[in-house]
């Protein structure tokens, strides 16, 4: 699982599109996440909440912080 924190920005969108060439296991995390690719998983979380962030990245192989 590749998890993108701060998933609503331009950089996150481009990263998600690029990752889709390598994997279908992409998780988008932000306060109001949106899918970029049809198979994306979305998780709503406030990144200032350490517990919510820990839960959001659980099971991830790689985490990208682009917030």
mmCIF file of N, CA and C in Angstrom:
data_model
loop_
_atom_site.group_PDB
_atom_site.id
_atom_site.type_symbol
_atom_site.label_atom_id
_atom_site.label_comp_id
_atom_site.label_asym_id
_atom_site.label_seq_id
_atom_site.Cartn_x
_atom_site.Cartn_y
_atom_site.Cartn_z
ATOM 1 N N UNK A 1 0.842 -1.177 0.000
ATOM 2 C CA UNK A 1 0.000 0.000 0.000
ATOM 3 C C UNK A 1 0.888 1.240 0.000
ATOM 4 N N UNK A 2 0.605 2.150 -0.900
ATOM 5 C CA UNK A 2 1.266 3.452 -0.963
ATOM 6 C C UNK A 2 0.250 4.480 -0.483
ATOM 7 N N UNK A 3 0.603 5.208 0.562
ATOM 8 C CA UNK A 3 -0.318 6.164 1.164
ATOM 9 C C UNK A 3 0.184 7.579 0.927
ATOM 10 N N UNK A 4 -0.720 8.437 0.468
ATOM 11 C CA UNK A 4 -0.389 9.833 0.196
ATOM 12 C C UNK A 4 -1.091 10.699 1.231
ATOM 13 N N UNK A 5 -0.308 11.389 2.066
ATOM 14 C CA UNK A 5 -0.855 12.302 3.069
ATOM 15 C C UNK A 5 -0.906 13.704 2.478
ATOM 16 N N UNK A 6 -2.042 14.366 2.626
ATOM 17 C CA UNK A 6 -2.234 15.674 2.009
ATOM 18 C C UNK A 6 -2.654 15.500 0.566
ATOM 19 N N UNK A 7 -3.617 14.623 0.359
ATOM 20 C CA UNK A 7 -3.924 14.103 -0.965
ATOM 21 C C UNK A 7 -4.702 15.020 -1.901
ATOM 22 N N UNK A 8 -5.087 16.197 -1.484
ATOM 23 C CA UNK A 8 -5.909 17.034 -2.363
ATOM 24 C C UNK A 8 -5.126 18.031 -3.212
ATOM 25 N N UNK A 9 -3.839 18.108 -3.034
ATOM 26 C CA UNK A 9 -3.060 19.101 -3.766
ATOM 27 C C UNK A 9 -2.607 18.636 -5.142
ATOM 28 N N UNK A 10 -2.004 19.557 -5.870
ATOM 29 C CA UNK A 10 -1.527 19.295 -7.226
ATOM 30 C C UNK A 10 -0.412 18.245 -7.225
ATOM 31 N N UNK A 11 0.523 18.366 -6.295
ATOM 32 C CA UNK A 11 1.624 17.403 -6.232
ATOM 33 C C UNK A 11 1.090 16.008 -5.931
ATOM 34 N N UNK A 12 0.157 15.914 -4.997
ATOM 35 C CA UNK A 12 -0.430 14.617 -4.646
ATOM 36 C C UNK A 12 -1.154 14.001 -5.839
ATOM 37 N N UNK A 13 -1.845 14.824 -6.592
ATOM 38 C CA UNK A 13 -2.565 14.318 -7.765
ATOM 39 C C UNK A 13 -1.584 13.738 -8.790
ATOM 40 N N UNK A 14 -0.528 14.464 -9.077
ATOM 41 C CA UNK A 14 0.469 13.986 -10.041
ATOM 42 C C UNK A 14 1.171 12.727 -9.530
ATOM 43 N N UNK A 15 1.466 12.696 -8.238
ATOM 44 C CA UNK A 15 2.082 11.516 -7.640
ATOM 45 C C UNK A 15 1.161 10.310 -7.772
ATOM 46 N N UNK A 16 -0.106 10.504 -7.486
ATOM 47 C CA UNK A 16 -1.081 9.420 -7.574
ATOM 48 C C UNK A 16 -1.197 8.889 -9.000
ATOM 49 N N UNK A 17 -1.230 9.777 -9.964
ATOM 50 C CA UNK A 17 -1.292 9.351 -11.368
ATOM 51 C C UNK A 17 -0.045 8.555 -11.755
ATOM 52 N N UNK A 18 1.118 8.996 -11.293
ATOM 53 C CA UNK A 18 2.363 8.286 -11.598
ATOM 54 C C UNK A 18 2.408 6.926 -10.902
ATOM 55 N N UNK A 19 1.982 6.867 -9.652
ATOM 56 C CA UNK A 19 1.992 5.604 -8.916
ATOM 57 C C UNK A 19 1.085 4.560 -9.552
ATOM 58 N N UNK A 20 0.019 5.012 -10.178
ATOM 59 C CA UNK A 20 -0.936 4.087 -10.797
ATOM 60 C C UNK A 20 -0.292 3.246 -11.896
ATOM 61 N N UNK A 21 0.850 3.682 -12.412
ATOM 62 C CA UNK A 21 1.579 2.890 -13.406
ATOM 63 C C UNK A 21 2.285 1.695 -12.773
ATOM 64 N N UNK A 22 2.465 1.749 -11.447
ATOM 65 C CA UNK A 22 3.213 0.716 -10.738
ATOM 66 C C UNK A 22 2.368 -0.139 -9.803
ATOM 67 N N UNK A 23 1.263 0.411 -9.304
ATOM 68 C CA UNK A 23 0.465 -0.301 -8.309
ATOM 69 C C UNK A 23 -0.989 0.162 -8.339
ATOM 70 N N UNK A 24 -1.857 -0.680 -7.859
ATOM 71 C CA UNK A 24 -3.266 -0.290 -7.692
ATOM 72 C C UNK A 24 -3.581 -0.062 -6.221
ATOM 73 N N UNK A 25 -2.589 -0.261 -5.353
ATOM 74 C CA UNK A 25 -2.780 -0.086 -3.911
ATOM 75 C C UNK A 25 -2.367 1.317 -3.490
ATOM 76 N N UNK A 26 -3.272 2.279 -3.701
ATOM 77 C CA UNK A 26 -3.002 3.676 -3.369
ATOM 78 C C UNK A 26 -4.082 4.161 -2.419
ATOM 79 N N UNK A 27 -3.642 4.775 -1.328
ATOM 80 C CA UNK A 27 -4.566 5.329 -0.338
ATOM 81 C C UNK A 27 -4.386 6.847 -0.292
ATOM 82 N N UNK A 28 -5.471 7.575 -0.463
ATOM 83 C CA UNK A 28 -5.477 9.037 -0.413
ATOM 84 C C UNK A 28 -5.957 9.470 0.975
ATOM 85 N N UNK A 29 -5.172 10.289 1.677
ATOM 86 C CA UNK A 29 -5.539 10.736 3.018
ATOM 87 C C UNK A 29 -5.520 12.257 3.079
ATOM 88 N N UNK A 30 -6.629 12.830 3.508
ATOM 89 C CA UNK A 30 -6.731 14.260 3.793
ATOM 90 C C UNK A 30 -8.033 14.469 4.550
ATOM 91 N N UNK A 31 -8.309 15.708 4.911
ATOM 92 C CA UNK A 31 -9.577 15.959 5.616
ATOM 93 C C UNK A 31 -10.773 15.639 4.737
ATOM 94 N N UNK A 32 -10.662 15.911 3.445
ATOM 95 C CA UNK A 32 -11.739 15.629 2.486
ATOM 96 C C UNK A 32 -11.139 14.962 1.249
ATOM 97 N N UNK A 33 -10.766 13.696 1.363
ATOM 98 C CA UNK A 33 -10.063 13.034 0.256
ATOM 99 C C UNK A 33 -10.957 12.764 -0.945
ATOM 100 N N UNK A 34 -10.309 12.760 -2.110
ATOM 101 C CA UNK A 34 -10.988 12.428 -3.372
ATOM 102 C C UNK A 34 -10.137 11.414 -4.114
ATOM 103 N N UNK A 35 -10.797 10.508 -4.793
ATOM 104 C CA UNK A 35 -10.077 9.536 -5.611
ATOM 105 C C UNK A 35 -9.491 10.231 -6.837
ATOM 106 N N UNK A 36 -8.271 9.870 -7.183
ATOM 107 C CA UNK A 36 -7.653 10.322 -8.423
ATOM 108 C C UNK A 36 -7.787 9.204 -9.452
ATOM 109 N N UNK A 37 -7.499 7.990 -9.006
ATOM 110 C CA UNK A 37 -7.628 6.793 -9.836
ATOM 111 C C UNK A 37 -8.842 6.012 -9.334
ATOM 112 N N UNK A 38 -9.493 5.291 -10.204
ATOM 113 C CA UNK A 38 -10.741 4.619 -9.824
ATOM 114 C C UNK A 38 -10.576 3.634 -8.676
ATOM 115 N N UNK A 39 -9.405 3.026 -8.533
ATOM 116 C CA UNK A 39 -9.205 2.036 -7.480
ATOM 117 C C UNK A 39 -8.652 2.578 -6.180
ATOM 118 N N UNK A 40 -8.468 3.885 -6.087
ATOM 119 C CA UNK A 40 -7.896 4.475 -4.878
ATOM 120 C C UNK A 40 -8.783 4.242 -3.662
ATOM 121 N N UNK A 41 -8.133 4.036 -2.533
ATOM 122 C CA UNK A 41 -8.821 4.001 -1.246
ATOM 123 C C UNK A 41 -8.732 5.413 -0.671
ATOM 124 N N UNK A 42 -9.790 5.901 -0.048
ATOM 125 C CA UNK A 42 -9.757 7.223 0.569
ATOM 126 C C UNK A 42 -9.971 7.094 2.068
ATOM 127 N N UNK A 43 -9.243 7.920 2.825
ATOM 128 C CA UNK A 43 -9.372 7.961 4.277
ATOM 129 C C UNK A 43 -9.424 9.423 4.689
ATOM 130 N N UNK A 44 -10.478 9.790 5.408
ATOM 131 C CA UNK A 44 -10.588 11.148 5.938
ATOM 132 C C UNK A 44 -9.864 11.208 7.275
ATOM 133 N N UNK A 45 -8.894 12.104 7.389
ATOM 134 C CA UNK A 45 -8.143 12.256 8.632
ATOM 135 C C UNK A 45 -7.532 13.645 8.691
ATOM 136 N N UNK A 46 -7.508 14.205 9.897
ATOM 137 C CA UNK A 46 -6.819 15.466 10.149
ATOM 138 C C UNK A 46 -5.381 15.111 10.498
ATOM 139 N N UNK A 47 -4.424 15.540 9.709
ATOM 140 C CA UNK A 47 -3.029 15.176 9.924
ATOM 141 C C UNK A 47 -2.445 15.784 11.192
ATOM 142 N N UNK A 48 -3.140 16.731 11.807
ATOM 143 C CA UNK A 48 -2.701 17.275 13.090
ATOM 144 C C UNK A 48 -3.113 16.379 14.252
ATOM 145 N N UNK A 49 -3.933 15.387 13.984
ATOM 146 C CA UNK A 49 -4.374 14.410 14.980
ATOM 147 C C UNK A 49 -3.482 13.178 14.838
ATOM 148 N N UNK A 50 -2.568 12.993 15.781
ATOM 149 C CA UNK A 50 -1.584 11.918 15.655
ATOM 150 C C UNK A 50 -2.222 10.535 15.601
ATOM 151 N N UNK A 51 -3.291 10.323 16.342
ATOM 152 C CA UNK A 51 -3.968 9.023 16.333
ATOM 153 C C UNK A 51 -4.615 8.763 14.967
ATOM 154 N N UNK A 52 -5.289 9.756 14.419
ATOM 155 C CA UNK A 52 -5.933 9.608 13.109
ATOM 156 C C UNK A 52 -4.890 9.367 12.022
ATOM 157 N N UNK A 53 -3.757 10.043 12.124
ATOM 158 C CA UNK A 53 -2.692 9.865 11.137
ATOM 159 C C UNK A 53 -2.084 8.471 11.238
ATOM 160 N N UNK A 54 -1.847 8.012 12.458
ATOM 161 C CA UNK A 54 -1.308 6.662 12.653
ATOM 162 C C UNK A 54 -2.257 5.612 12.084
ATOM 163 N N UNK A 55 -3.541 5.781 12.323
ATOM 164 C CA UNK A 55 -4.532 4.850 11.778
ATOM 165 C C UNK A 55 -4.547 4.898 10.250
ATOM 166 N N UNK A 56 -4.406 6.098 9.691
ATOM 167 C CA UNK A 56 -4.466 6.273 8.235
ATOM 168 C C UNK A 56 -3.292 5.611 7.519
ATOM 169 N N UNK A 57 -2.134 5.558 8.157
ATOM 170 C CA UNK A 57 -0.957 4.974 7.510
ATOM 171 C C UNK A 57 -0.748 3.504 7.878
ATOM 172 N N UNK A 58 -1.576 2.990 8.754
ATOM 173 C CA UNK A 58 -1.449 1.596 9.178
ATOM 174 C C UNK A 58 -1.493 0.652 7.974
ATOM 175 N N UNK A 59 -0.533 -0.250 7.912
ATOM 176 C CA UNK A 59 -0.474 -1.218 6.822
ATOM 177 C C UNK A 59 0.198 -0.713 5.559
ATOM 178 N N UNK A 60 0.712 0.500 5.602
ATOM 179 C CA UNK A 60 1.356 1.080 4.413
ATOM 180 C C UNK A 60 2.792 0.598 4.274
ATOM 181 N N UNK A 61 3.175 0.331 3.053
ATOM 182 C CA UNK A 61 4.564 0.008 2.743
ATOM 183 C C UNK A 61 5.374 1.297 2.594
ATOM 184 N N UNK A 62 4.758 2.299 1.965
ATOM 185 C CA UNK A 62 5.399 3.585 1.715
ATOM 186 C C UNK A 62 4.395 4.690 1.984
ATOM 187 N N UNK A 63 4.868 5.769 2.642
ATOM 188 C CA UNK A 63 4.010 6.921 2.927
ATOM 189 C C UNK A 63 4.672 8.160 2.334
ATOM 190 N N UNK A 64 3.886 8.947 1.597
ATOM 191 C CA UNK A 64 4.357 10.195 0.988
ATOM 192 C C UNK A 64 3.668 11.351 1.692
ATOM 193 N N UNK A 65 4.439 12.282 2.248
ATOM 194 C CA UNK A 65 3.873 13.468 2.887
ATOM 195 C C UNK A 65 4.011 14.630 1.917
ATOM 196 N N UNK A 66 2.892 15.046 1.340
ATOM 197 C CA UNK A 66 2.909 16.138 0.367
ATOM 198 C C UNK A 66 1.977 17.264 0.793
ATOM 199 N N UNK A 67 1.620 17.283 2.063
ATOM 200 C CA UNK A 67 0.706 18.309 2.596
ATOM 201 C C UNK A 67 1.415 19.638 2.697
#
